[in-house]
Amino acid sequence: MCDLIKQPLVDRLPTEILAHVLVLYANDAFERRTKERHFTQWQSDIVYALRKGKSPYVFLDVTRRWRAVTLSCPGFWSNIVVGPRRKVKLLLERSGNCALYVFCLASDTEGHDTSDTRHAVLKLTLEHLHRIRSLQLIVRARDAGLEPCALYDTATAPLLGSLSIFFVEDTSQMHENIRKNPIRSIGAKWIAPRLLRLRTHGGSDRSTTLNNFVPLQLKDTLTHLVWLPAHSFPPRTPFSCAEDVLLVLKSLQHLETLHIGFAKELADDLSASQVTCAKLPYPRRLLLEGNVDICLGVLERLEFPELLQQFGVLVRRTSRRNDGMVQLTDFLIDFAQSQDWLSPNVPVRQF
């Protein structure tokens, strides 16, 4: 009885509960290490983000019981950070048939990687595409267009619910391939009937604009859409066309979050466009970036039956209206409230 009292409480937990606790910690550690806000630049941010969090694999060395529980719990191994030095094959085996949450660095952050190694690791991971529920892919400028072909081939992803593609700006390694980077085509041929969240940031494949991106043509299930440019390379990186956005939104009737970047130039005039209004039945967050005249032109052609919870416009060039930023912010708020998009008590995001 005395030995039982001295025994730590955590060791008295049933095996099922202990396994559940360990899985929760592993999931939290994975989320912290792969948060999107870390990846605004390549070298420093990504290396720091991947190293700062404690690895959940330390549980293997706590006690024999904990080691046995973790090794026999497939869910503990379902979060995979794909890298050239990771034991990806072992992780895939230990995860059994569990759904996978995958974070892929398309190249080594310390410069010791080779294209063959990177391709082999990503190819191995994509062989389990049918198990992947969430995929985050990070590509940097100097490696643009060097990803495995499996990212662009036709494939079935029955569990894929979230696809995030980030073209990370590597200012120390500017490369002409940035103009040819086909990152917008990644996943374009995948059959993903459960895709809810699609986020792309950067990259510039001019043949894959928003309106002809295959998943957007076929998906009426998307609830979260982010389509942003690589801001460090404005002359080479095309933004979304306002007319394309309106055409796409007509087929995305379940969107709750929309974050779009538009061209900075004033050439995208919607006044002569034949595109009619697009209706969003379930909006919650609306964030627009780019020229204010284009943003307002899109806003005037959107219909929201329900009130927005967050509304914002990031202005990147002075408007024809020549309003100051304070006046412009007030104008946008009044405009949104006049359209019955916002209640007076809802906070408006100001940039």
Short mmCIF file of C-alpha atoms in Angstrom, two decimals, residues 3 37 44 59 65 78 88 92 98 128 137 173 184 200 207 213 228 235-236 249 272 288 294 306 321 336 341-342 347:
data_model
loop_
_atom_site.label_atom_id
_atom_site.label_comp_id
_atom_site.label_asym_id
_atom_site.label_seq_id
_atom_site.Cartn_x
_atom_site.Cartn_y
_atom_site.Cartn_z
CA ASP A 3 4.49 1.67 -2.54
CA ARG A 37 3.65 32.51 -38.71
CA SER A 44 16.47 31.83 -39.45
CA PHE A 59 8.92 10.14 -23.71
CA ARG A 65 6.22 1.64 -19.44
CA SER A 78 1.06 10.39 -36.93
CA VAL A 88 10.52 9.07 -42.20
CA LEU A 92 5.36 5.84 -41.37
CA CYS A 98 -3.54 6.41 -38.78
CA HIS A 128 1.08 7.52 -48.35
CA LEU A 137 4.80 22.21 -47.99
CA GLN A 173 19.68 33.16 -52.79
CA ARG A 184 0.59 26.95 -57.71
CA THR A 200 -1.05 29.19 -51.01
CA SER A 207 -0.67 29.22 -66.23
CA PHE A 213 -6.90 26.13 -60.45
CA LEU A 228 -1.44 35.45 -51.58
CA PRO A 235 7.46 42.56 -60.64
CA ARG A 236 7.70 38.81 -61.19
CA LEU A 249 -16.42 32.65 -55.50
CA ALA A 272 -16.41 47.18 -67.77
CA LEU A 288 -8.31 41.70 -49.01
CA ILE A 294 -9.75 46.98 -56.87
CA GLU A 306 -24.89 37.02 -42.60
CA ARG A 321 -9.48 58.90 -53.88
CA ALA A 336 -19.04 47.68 -44.73
CA TRP A 341 -21.89 43.27 -43.37
CA LEU A 342 -20.85 44.41 -39.92
CA PRO A 347 -14.05 44.90 -34.31
#
